[in-house]
Short mmCIF file of C-alpha atoms (C1' of nucleotides) in Angstrom, two decimals:
data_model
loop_
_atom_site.label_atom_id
_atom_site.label_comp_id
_atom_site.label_asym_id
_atom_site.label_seq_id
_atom_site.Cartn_x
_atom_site.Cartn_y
_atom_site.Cartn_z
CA UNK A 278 8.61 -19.71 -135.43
CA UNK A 279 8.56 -16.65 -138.04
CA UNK A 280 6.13 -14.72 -135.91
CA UNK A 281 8.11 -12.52 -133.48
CA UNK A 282 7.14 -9.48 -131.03
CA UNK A 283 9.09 -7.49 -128.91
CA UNK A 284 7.14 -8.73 -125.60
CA UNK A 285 5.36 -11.38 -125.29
CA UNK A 286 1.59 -11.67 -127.05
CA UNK A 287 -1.24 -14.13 -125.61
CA UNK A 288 -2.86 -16.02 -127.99
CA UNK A 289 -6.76 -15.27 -128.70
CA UNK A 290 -9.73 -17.40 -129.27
CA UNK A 291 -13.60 -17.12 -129.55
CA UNK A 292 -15.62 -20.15 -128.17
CA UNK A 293 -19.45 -20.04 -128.62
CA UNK A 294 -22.50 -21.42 -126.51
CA UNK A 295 -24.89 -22.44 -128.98
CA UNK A 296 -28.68 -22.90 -127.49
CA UNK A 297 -31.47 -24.69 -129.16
CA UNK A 298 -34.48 -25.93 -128.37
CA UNK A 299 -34.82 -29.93 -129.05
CA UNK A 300 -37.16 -32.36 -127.33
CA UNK A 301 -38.73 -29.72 -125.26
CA UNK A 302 -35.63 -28.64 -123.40
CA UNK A 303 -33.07 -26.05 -123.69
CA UNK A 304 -29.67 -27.80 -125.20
CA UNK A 305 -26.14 -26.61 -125.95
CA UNK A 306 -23.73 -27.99 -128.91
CA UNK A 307 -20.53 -29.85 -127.52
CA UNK A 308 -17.36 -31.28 -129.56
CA UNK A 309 -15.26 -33.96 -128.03
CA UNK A 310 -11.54 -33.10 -128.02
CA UNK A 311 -10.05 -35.26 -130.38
CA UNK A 312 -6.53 -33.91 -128.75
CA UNK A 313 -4.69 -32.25 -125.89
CA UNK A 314 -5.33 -30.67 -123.78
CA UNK A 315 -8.28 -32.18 -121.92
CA UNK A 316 -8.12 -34.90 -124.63
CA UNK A 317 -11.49 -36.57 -124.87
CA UNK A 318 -13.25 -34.06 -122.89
CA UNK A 319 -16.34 -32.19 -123.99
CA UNK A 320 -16.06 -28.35 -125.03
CA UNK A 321 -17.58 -25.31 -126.27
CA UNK A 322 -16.74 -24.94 -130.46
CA UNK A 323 -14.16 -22.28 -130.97
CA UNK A 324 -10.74 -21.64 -131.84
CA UNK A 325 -7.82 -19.16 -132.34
CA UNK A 326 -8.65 -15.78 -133.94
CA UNK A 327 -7.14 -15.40 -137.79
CA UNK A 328 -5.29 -12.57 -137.17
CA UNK A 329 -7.20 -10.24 -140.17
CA UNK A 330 -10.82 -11.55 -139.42
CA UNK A 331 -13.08 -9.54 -137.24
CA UNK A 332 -13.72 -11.40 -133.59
CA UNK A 333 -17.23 -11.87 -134.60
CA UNK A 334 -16.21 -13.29 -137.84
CA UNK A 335 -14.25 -15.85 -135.97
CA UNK A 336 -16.88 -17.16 -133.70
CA UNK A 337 -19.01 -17.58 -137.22
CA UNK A 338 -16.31 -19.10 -138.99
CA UNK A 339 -15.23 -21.74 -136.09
CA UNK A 340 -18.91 -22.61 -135.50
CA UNK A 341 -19.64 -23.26 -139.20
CA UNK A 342 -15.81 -25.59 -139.48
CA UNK A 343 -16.90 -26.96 -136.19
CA UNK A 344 -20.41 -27.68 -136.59
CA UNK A 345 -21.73 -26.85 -140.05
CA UNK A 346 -24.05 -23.77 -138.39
CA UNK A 347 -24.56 -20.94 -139.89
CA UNK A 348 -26.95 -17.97 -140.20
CA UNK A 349 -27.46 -17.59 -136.52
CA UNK A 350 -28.00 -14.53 -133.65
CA UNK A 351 -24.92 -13.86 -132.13
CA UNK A 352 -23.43 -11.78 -129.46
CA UNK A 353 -20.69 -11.44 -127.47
CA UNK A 354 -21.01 -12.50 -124.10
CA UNK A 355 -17.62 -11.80 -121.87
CA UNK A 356 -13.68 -12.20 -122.36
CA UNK A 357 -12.11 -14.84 -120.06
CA UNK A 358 -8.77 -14.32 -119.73
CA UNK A 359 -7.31 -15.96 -116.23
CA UNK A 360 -3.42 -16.40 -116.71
CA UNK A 361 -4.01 -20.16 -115.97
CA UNK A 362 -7.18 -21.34 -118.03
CA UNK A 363 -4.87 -22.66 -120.92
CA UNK A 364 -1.85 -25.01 -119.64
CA UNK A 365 -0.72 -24.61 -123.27
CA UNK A 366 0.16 -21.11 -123.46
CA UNK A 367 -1.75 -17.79 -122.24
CA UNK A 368 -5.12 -17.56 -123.75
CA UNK A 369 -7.59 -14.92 -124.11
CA UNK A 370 -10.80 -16.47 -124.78
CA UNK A 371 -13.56 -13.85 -125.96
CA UNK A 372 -17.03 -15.90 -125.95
CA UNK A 373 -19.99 -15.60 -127.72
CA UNK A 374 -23.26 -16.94 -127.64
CA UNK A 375 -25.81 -18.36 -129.85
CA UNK A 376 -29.45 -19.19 -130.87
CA UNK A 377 -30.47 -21.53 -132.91
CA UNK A 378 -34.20 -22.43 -134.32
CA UNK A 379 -33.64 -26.42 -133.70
CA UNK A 380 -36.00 -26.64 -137.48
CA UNK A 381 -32.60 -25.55 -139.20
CA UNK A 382 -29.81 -27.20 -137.20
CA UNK A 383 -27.61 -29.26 -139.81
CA UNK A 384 -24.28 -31.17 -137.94
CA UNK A 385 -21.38 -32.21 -139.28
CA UNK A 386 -18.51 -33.58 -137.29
CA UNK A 387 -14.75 -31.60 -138.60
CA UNK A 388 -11.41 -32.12 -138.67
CA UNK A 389 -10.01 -31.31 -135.24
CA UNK A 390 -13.55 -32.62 -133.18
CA UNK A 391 -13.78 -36.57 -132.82
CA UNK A 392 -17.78 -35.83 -132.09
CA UNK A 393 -20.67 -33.19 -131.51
CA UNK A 394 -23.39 -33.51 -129.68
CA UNK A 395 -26.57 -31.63 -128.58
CA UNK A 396 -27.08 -31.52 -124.48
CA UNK A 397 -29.53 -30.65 -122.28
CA UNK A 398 -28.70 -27.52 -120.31
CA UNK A 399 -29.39 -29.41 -117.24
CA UNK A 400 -27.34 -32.20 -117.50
CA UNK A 401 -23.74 -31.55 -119.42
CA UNK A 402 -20.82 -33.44 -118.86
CA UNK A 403 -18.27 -32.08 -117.35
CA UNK A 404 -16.25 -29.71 -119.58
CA UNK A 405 -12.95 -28.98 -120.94
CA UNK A 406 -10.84 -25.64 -119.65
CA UNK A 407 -13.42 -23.19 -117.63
CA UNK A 408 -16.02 -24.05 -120.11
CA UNK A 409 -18.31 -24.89 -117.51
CA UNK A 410 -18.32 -21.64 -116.30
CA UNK A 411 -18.70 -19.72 -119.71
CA UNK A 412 -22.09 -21.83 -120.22
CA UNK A 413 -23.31 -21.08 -117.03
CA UNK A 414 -23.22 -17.27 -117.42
CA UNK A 415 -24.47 -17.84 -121.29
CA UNK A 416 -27.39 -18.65 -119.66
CA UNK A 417 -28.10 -16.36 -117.19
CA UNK A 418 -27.61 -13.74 -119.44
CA UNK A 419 -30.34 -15.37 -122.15
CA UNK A 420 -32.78 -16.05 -119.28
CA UNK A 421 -32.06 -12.12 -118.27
CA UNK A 422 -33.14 -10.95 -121.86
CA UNK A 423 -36.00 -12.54 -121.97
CA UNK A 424 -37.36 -10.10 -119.83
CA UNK A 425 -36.37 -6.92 -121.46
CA UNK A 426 -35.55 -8.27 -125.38
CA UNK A 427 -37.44 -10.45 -128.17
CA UNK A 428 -34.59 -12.48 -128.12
CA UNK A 429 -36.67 -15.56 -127.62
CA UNK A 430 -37.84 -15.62 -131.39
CA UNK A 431 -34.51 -16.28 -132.18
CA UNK A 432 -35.43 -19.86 -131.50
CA UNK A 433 -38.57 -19.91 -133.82
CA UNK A 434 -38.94 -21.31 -137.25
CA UNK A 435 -40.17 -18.69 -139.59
CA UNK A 436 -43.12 -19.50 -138.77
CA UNK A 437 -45.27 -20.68 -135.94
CA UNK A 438 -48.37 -20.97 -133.12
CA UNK A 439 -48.69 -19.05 -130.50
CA UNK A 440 -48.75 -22.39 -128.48
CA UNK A 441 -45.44 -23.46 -129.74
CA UNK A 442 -44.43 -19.77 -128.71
CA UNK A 443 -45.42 -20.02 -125.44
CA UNK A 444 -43.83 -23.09 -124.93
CA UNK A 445 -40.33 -21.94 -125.86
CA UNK A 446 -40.91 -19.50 -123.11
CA UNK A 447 -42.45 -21.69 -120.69
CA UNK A 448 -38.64 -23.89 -121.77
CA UNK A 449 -36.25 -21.01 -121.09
CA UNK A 450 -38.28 -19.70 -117.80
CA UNK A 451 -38.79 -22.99 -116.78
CA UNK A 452 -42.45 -22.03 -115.95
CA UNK A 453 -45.45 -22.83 -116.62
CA UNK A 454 -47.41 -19.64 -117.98
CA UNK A 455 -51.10 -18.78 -118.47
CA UNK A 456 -52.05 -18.99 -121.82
CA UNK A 457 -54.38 -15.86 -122.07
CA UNK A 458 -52.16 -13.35 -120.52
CA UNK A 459 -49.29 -14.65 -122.83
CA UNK A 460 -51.26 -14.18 -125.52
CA UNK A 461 -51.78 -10.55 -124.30
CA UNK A 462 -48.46 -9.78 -123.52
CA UNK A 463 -46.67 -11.42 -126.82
CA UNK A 464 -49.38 -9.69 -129.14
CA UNK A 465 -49.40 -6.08 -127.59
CA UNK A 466 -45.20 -6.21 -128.84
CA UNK A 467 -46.35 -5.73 -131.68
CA UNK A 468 -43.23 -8.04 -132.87
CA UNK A 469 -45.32 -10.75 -134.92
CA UNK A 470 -48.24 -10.60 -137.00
CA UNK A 471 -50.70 -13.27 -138.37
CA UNK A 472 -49.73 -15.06 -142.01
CA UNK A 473 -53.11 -15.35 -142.31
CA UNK A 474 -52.46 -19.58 -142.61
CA UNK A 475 -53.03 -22.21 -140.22
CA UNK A 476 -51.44 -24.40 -138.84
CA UNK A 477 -53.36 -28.34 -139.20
CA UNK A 478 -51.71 -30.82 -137.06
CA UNK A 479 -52.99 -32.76 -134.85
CA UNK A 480 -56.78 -34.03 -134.02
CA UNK A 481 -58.20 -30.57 -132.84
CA UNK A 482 -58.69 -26.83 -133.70
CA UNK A 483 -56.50 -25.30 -136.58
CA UNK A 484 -54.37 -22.85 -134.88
CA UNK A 485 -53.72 -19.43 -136.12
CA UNK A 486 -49.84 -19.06 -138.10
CA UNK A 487 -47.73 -15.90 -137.20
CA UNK A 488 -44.24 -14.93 -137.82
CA UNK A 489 -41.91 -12.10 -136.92
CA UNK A 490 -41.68 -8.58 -138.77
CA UNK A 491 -38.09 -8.33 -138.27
CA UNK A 492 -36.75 -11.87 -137.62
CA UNK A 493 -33.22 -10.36 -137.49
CA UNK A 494 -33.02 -7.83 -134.90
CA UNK A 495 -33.67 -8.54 -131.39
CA UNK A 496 -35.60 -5.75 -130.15
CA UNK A 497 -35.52 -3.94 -126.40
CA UNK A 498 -39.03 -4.20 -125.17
CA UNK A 499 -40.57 -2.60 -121.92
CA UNK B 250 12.35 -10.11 -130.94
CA UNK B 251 12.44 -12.59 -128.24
CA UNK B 252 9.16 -13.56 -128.61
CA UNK B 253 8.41 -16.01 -131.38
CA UNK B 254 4.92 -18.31 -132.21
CA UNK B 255 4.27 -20.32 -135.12
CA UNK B 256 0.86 -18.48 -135.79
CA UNK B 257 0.69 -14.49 -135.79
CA UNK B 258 -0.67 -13.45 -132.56
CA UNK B 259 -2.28 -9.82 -131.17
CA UNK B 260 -1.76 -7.97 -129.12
CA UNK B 261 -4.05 -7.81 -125.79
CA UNK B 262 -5.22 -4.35 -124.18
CA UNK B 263 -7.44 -3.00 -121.48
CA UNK B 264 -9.04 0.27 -121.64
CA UNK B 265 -10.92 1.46 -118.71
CA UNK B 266 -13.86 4.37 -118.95
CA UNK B 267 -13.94 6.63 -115.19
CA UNK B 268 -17.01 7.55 -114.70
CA UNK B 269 -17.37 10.41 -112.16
CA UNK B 270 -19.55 12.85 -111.32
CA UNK B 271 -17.98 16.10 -110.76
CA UNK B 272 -19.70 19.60 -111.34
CA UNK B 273 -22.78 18.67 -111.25
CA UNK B 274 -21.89 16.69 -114.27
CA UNK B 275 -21.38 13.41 -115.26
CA UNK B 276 -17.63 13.44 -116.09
CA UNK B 277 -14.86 10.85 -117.78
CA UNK B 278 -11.20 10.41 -117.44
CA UNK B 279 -9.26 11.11 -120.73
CA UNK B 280 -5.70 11.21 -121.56
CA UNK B 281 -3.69 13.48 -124.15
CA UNK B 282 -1.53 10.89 -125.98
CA UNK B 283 2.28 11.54 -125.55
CA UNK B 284 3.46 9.68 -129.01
CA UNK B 285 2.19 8.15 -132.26
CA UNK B 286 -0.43 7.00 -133.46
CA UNK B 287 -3.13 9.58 -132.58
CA UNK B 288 -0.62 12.07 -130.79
CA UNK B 289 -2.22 14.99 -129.07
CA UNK B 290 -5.17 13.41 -129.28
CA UNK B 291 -7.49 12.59 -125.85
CA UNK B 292 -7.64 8.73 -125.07
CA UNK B 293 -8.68 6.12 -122.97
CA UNK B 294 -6.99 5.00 -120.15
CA UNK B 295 -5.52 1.84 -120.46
CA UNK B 296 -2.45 -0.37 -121.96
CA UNK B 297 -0.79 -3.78 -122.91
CA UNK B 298 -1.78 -7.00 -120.97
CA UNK B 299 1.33 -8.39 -118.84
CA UNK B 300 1.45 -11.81 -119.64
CA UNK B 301 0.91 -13.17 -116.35
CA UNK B 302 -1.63 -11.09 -114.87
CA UNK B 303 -5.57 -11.54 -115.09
CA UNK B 304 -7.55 -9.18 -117.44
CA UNK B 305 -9.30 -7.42 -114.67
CA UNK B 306 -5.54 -6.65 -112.30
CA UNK B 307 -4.69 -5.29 -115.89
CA UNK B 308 -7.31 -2.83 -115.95
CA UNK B 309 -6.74 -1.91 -112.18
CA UNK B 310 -2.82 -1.69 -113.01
CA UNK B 311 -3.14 0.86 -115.99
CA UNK B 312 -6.14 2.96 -113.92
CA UNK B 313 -3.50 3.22 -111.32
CA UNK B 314 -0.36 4.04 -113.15
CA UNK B 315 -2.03 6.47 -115.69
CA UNK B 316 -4.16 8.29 -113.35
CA UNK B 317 -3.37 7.15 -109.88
CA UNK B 318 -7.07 6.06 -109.28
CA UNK B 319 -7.26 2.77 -107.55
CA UNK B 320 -10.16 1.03 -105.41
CA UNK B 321 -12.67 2.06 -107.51
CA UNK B 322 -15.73 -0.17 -108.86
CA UNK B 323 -14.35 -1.98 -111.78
CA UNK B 324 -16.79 -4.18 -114.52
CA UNK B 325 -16.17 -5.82 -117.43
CA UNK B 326 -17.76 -3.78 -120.27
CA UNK B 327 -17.44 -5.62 -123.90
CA UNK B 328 -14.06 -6.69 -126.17
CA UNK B 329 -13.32 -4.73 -129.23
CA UNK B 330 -11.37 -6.07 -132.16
CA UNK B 331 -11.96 -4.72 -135.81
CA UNK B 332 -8.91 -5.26 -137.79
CA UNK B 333 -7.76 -2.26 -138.29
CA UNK B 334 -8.90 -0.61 -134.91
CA UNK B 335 -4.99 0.23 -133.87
CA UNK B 336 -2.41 1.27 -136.94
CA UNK B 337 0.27 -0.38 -135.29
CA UNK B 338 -0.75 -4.05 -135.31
CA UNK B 339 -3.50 -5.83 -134.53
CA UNK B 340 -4.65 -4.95 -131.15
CA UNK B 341 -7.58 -6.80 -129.38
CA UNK B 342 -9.06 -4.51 -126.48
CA UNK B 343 -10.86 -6.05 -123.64
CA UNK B 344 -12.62 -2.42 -121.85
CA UNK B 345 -13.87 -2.02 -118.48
CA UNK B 346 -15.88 0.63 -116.90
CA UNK B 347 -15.15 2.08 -113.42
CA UNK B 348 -17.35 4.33 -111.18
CA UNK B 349 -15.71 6.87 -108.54
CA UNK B 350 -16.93 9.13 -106.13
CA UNK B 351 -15.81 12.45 -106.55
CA UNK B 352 -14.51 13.02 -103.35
CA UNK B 353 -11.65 10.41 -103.36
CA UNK B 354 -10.44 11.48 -106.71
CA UNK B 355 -6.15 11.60 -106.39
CA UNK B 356 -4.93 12.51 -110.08
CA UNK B 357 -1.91 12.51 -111.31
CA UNK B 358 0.14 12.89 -114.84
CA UNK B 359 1.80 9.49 -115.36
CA UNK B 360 5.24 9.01 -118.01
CA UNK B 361 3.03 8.02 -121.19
CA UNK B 362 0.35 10.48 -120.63
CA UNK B 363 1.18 14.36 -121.31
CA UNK B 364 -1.93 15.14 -119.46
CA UNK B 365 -4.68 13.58 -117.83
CA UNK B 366 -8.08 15.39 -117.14
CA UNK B 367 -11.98 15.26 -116.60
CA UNK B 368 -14.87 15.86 -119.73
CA UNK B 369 -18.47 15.84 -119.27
CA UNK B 370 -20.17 13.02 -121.32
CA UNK B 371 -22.03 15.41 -123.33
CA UNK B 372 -18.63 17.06 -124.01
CA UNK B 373 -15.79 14.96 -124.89
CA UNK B 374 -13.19 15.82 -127.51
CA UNK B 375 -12.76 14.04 -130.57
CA UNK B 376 -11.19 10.23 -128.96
CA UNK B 377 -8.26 8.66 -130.39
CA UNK B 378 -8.56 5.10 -131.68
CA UNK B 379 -12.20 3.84 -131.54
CA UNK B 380 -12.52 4.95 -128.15
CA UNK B 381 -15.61 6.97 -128.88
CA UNK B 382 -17.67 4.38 -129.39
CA UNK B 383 -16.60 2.56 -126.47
CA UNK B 384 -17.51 5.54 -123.76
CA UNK B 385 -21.20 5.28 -126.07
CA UNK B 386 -21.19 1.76 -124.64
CA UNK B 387 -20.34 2.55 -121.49
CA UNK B 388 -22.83 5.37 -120.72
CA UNK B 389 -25.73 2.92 -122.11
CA UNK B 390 -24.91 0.09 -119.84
CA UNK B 391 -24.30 2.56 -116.53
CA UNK B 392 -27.80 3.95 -117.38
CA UNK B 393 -29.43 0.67 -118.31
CA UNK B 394 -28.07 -0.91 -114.83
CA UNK B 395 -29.86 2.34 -113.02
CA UNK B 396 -32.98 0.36 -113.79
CA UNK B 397 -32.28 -3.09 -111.82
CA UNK B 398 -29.00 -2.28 -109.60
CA UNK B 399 -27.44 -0.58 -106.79
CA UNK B 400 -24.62 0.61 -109.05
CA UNK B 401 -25.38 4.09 -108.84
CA UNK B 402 -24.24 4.08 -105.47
CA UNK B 403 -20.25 3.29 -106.23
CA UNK B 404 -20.95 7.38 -107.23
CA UNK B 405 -21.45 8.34 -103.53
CA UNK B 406 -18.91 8.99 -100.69
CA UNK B 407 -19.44 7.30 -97.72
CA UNK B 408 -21.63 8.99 -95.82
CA UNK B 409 -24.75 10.94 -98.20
CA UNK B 410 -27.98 12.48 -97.64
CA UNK B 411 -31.07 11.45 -99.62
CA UNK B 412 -31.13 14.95 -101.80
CA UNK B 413 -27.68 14.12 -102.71
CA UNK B 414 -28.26 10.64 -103.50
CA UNK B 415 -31.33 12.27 -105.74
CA UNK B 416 -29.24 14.64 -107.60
CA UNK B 417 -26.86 11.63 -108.28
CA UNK B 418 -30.04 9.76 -110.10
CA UNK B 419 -30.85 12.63 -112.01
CA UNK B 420 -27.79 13.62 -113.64
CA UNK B 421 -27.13 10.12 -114.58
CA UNK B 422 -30.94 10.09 -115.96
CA UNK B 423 -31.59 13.34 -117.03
CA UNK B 424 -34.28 14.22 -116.06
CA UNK B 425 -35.89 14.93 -113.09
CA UNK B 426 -37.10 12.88 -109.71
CA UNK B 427 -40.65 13.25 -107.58
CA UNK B 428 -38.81 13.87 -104.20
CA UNK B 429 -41.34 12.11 -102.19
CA UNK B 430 -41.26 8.83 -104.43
CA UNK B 431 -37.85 8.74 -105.07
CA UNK B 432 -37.35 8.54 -100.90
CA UNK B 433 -40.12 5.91 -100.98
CA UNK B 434 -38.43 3.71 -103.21
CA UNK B 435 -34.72 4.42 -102.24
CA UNK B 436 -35.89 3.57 -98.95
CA UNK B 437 -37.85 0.38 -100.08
CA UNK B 438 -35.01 -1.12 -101.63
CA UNK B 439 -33.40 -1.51 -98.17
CA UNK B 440 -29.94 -1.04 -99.32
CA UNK B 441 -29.25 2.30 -97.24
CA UNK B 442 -29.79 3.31 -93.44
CA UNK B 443 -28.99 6.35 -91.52
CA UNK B 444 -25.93 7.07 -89.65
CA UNK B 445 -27.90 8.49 -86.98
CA UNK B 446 -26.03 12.09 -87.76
CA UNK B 447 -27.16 15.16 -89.16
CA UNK B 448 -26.28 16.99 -92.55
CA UNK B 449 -25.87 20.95 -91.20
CA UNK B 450 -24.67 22.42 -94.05
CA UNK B 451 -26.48 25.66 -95.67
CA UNK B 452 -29.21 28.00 -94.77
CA UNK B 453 -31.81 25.22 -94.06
CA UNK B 454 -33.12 22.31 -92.06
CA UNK B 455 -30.44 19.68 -91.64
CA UNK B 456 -30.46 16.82 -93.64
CA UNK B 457 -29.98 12.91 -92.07
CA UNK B 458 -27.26 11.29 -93.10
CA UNK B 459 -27.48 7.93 -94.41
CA UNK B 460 -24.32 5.70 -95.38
CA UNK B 461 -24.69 2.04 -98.04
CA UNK B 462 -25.44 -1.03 -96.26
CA UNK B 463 -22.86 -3.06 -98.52
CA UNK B 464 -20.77 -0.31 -100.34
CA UNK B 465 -18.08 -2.94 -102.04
CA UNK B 466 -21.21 -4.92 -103.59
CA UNK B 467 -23.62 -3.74 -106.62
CA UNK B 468 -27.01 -5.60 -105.94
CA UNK B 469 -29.47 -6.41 -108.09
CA UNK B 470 -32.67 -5.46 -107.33
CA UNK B 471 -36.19 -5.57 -108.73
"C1'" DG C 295 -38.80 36.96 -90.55
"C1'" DC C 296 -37.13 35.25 -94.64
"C1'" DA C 297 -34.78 32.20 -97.75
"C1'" DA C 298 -33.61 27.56 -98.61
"C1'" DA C 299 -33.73 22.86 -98.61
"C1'" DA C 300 -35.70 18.77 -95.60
"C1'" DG C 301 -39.28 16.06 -94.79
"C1'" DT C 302 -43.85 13.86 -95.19
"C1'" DG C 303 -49.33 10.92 -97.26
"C1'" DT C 304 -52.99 10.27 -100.13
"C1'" DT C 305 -55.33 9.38 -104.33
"C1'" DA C 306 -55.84 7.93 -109.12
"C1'" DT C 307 -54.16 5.15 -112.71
"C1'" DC C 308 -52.17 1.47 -114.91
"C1'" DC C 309 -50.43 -2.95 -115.31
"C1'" DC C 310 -50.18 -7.57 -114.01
"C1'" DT C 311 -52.42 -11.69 -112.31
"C1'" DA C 312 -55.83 -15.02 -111.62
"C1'" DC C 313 -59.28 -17.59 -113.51
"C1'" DA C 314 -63.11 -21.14 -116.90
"C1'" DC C 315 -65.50 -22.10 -120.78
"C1'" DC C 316 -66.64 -22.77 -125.77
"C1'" DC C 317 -64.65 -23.92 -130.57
"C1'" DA C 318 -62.91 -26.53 -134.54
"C1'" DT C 319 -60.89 -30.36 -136.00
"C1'" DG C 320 -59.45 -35.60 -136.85
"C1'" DA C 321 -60.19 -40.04 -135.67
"C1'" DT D 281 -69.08 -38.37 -130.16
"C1'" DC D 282 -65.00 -37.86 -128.09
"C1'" DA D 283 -60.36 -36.32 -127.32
"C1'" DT D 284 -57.26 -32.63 -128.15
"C1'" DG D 285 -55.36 -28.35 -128.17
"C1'" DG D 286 -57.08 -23.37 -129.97
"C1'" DG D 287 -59.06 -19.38 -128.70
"C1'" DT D 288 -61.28 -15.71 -125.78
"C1'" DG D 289 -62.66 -11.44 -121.34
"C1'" DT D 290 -63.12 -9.62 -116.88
"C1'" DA D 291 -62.34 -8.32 -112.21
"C1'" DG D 292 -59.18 -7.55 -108.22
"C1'" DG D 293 -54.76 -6.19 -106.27
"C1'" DG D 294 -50.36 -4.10 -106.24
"C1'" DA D 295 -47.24 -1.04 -107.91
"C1'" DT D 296 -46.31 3.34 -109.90
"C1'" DA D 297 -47.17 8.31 -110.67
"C1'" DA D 298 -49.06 12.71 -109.59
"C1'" DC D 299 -49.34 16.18 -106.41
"C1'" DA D 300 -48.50 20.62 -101.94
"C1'" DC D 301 -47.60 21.99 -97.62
"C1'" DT D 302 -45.08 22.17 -93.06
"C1'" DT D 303 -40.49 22.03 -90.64
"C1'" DT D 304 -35.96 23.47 -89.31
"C1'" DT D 305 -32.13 25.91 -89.79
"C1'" DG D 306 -28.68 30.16 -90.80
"C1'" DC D 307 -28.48 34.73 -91.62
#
DNA sequence: GCAAAAGTGTTATCCCTACACCCATGA
DNA sequence: TCATGGGTGTAGGGATAACACTTTTGC
């Protein structure tokens, strides 16, 4: 025990809500606890903070050991600290989330997680410590931005339709939307602009290619 | 050193930024530090985590015993972290931001705090620690929440008339509000009602009085 | 009666919403 | 030629913004 203070310290961890967007619904990334506590339960990726590396740092670092991701939009979302949320010791748990385009999601199971798994927002198992609760507010607060933030092509491939745009929305509103007046609205952002390529698939019109001028900064809109 | 753990650990803080407006003015609570590092410097409120006590009775706890303010609105704001943001060790801080009305302000010096007293945001000493870029947060997210809350109201004492409620709104925005449209849309939010008195103070047509529906709760409106 | 703030409606503008048909392609 | 999604404009309604005068009081 070589670490020693002269009152007692809480130990810190990040845990991250990852999103993506796989078979047309909104999922989050799980690992199964290969140990205690909550041993064989599903929770968030994370772990305890290095204690040199910035907290940011940490939640990239855990979710790349955890889940081989990398390269994504992330913020901090709240600090969870009740005295009781750990049975191990006191924890302070400062959470981040995550977006993830689903075209560049690459898994790999680590040391300390027996599995990972992608689930649909709407239908997650129930979850180690207050993880349950952490996910719950991760998404209010990304359904929240959408309204004020172009934090939405976050989950785009670097390129894409307006049509698989639109859907992404219609996903994360869990809405249908009218397809002119989203056309409007996305275009008069001014956030994406035309390739000038188009996109082939599928037995019917090409459709038109766009991407995003600044695909790493979410911008405040309105 | 009775404290021992197998893995360094940090330390935990609060810091809390008062919010007040006072003078016309919006105003925050600062504290010249007693002792090394930064001595004689102006501070945040705020201390050490007890080990048994949630993150938010922290906050509340060091508001109280540094400045004797207690029962005031108290939110989460953002957790700050950077390596070398404290000299001493490593120090994670998890800040809060409270609102007060001005008229149930009770200050007083407290043992760690040489003295304790009020700034205007637009003219606030050099800050000790990294504690001027957390009042920066905490003026954009009381501004932003002007937009789709109620929380401008945890400014006014109990009992308000709708010219003083204005003034509040337009030192917090800068800039100033169409009388007539401000009362329409005050009104049509339907989170105040009159008290059935009359404001009789000054050279002029008394004023009604109006008091917050729900004063202990921000709403969200819009 | 005068100074000072309280109180009160209407109009124009802008933005958002609703809504239906033709186009280009692959099979 | 048919099925499939791509692509386009306009009109109505609701919300927001601009704007000026009368009322009530204390001195």
């Amino acid at each position: 025990m070589p670490y020693s203070y002269p009152y007692p310290h809480p130990a810190v961890t990040t845990d991250i809500v990852v999103f993506t967007i796989l078979a047309e619904k909104l999922q989050i990334l799980l690992i199964k606890r290969a140990a205690d506590p909550y041993q064989g339960f599903w929770a968030l990726p994370g772990g305890f903070l290095d204690i040199d590396e910035d907290l940011e740092e940490c939640a990239a670092r855990e979710l790349r050991e955890e889940t081989g991701i990398s390269g994504v939009y992330l913020e901090q979302l709240y600090t969870f600290g009740r005295p009781d949320r750990d049975p191990r010791e006191r924890v302070i748990s400062v959470t981040y989330y995550a977006l993830s385009a689903s075209d560049q999601l690459q898994l790999k199971a680590a040391s300390d997680a027996a599995d990972v798994a992608w689930f649909p927002m709407d239908d997650t198992p129930e979850l180690a410590f207050d993880h349950g609760t952490i996910i719950r507010m991760a998404h209010q607060r990304l359904v929240a931005k959408l309204n004020y933030s172009t934090i939405a092509f976050q989950f785009m491939p670097d390129t894409f339709t307006l049509s698989e745009l639109q859907t992404v929305y219609e996903i994360l509103l869990n809405e249908q939307l009218d397809k002119r007046n989203f056309r409007k609205w996305i275009l008069s952002l001014g956030q994406i602009e035309e390739t000038g390529n188009m996109s082939r698939r599928g037995n019917h019109r090409p459709a038109r290619v766009y991407r995003v001028k600044n695909p790493d900064k979410v911008e405040i809109i309105r």
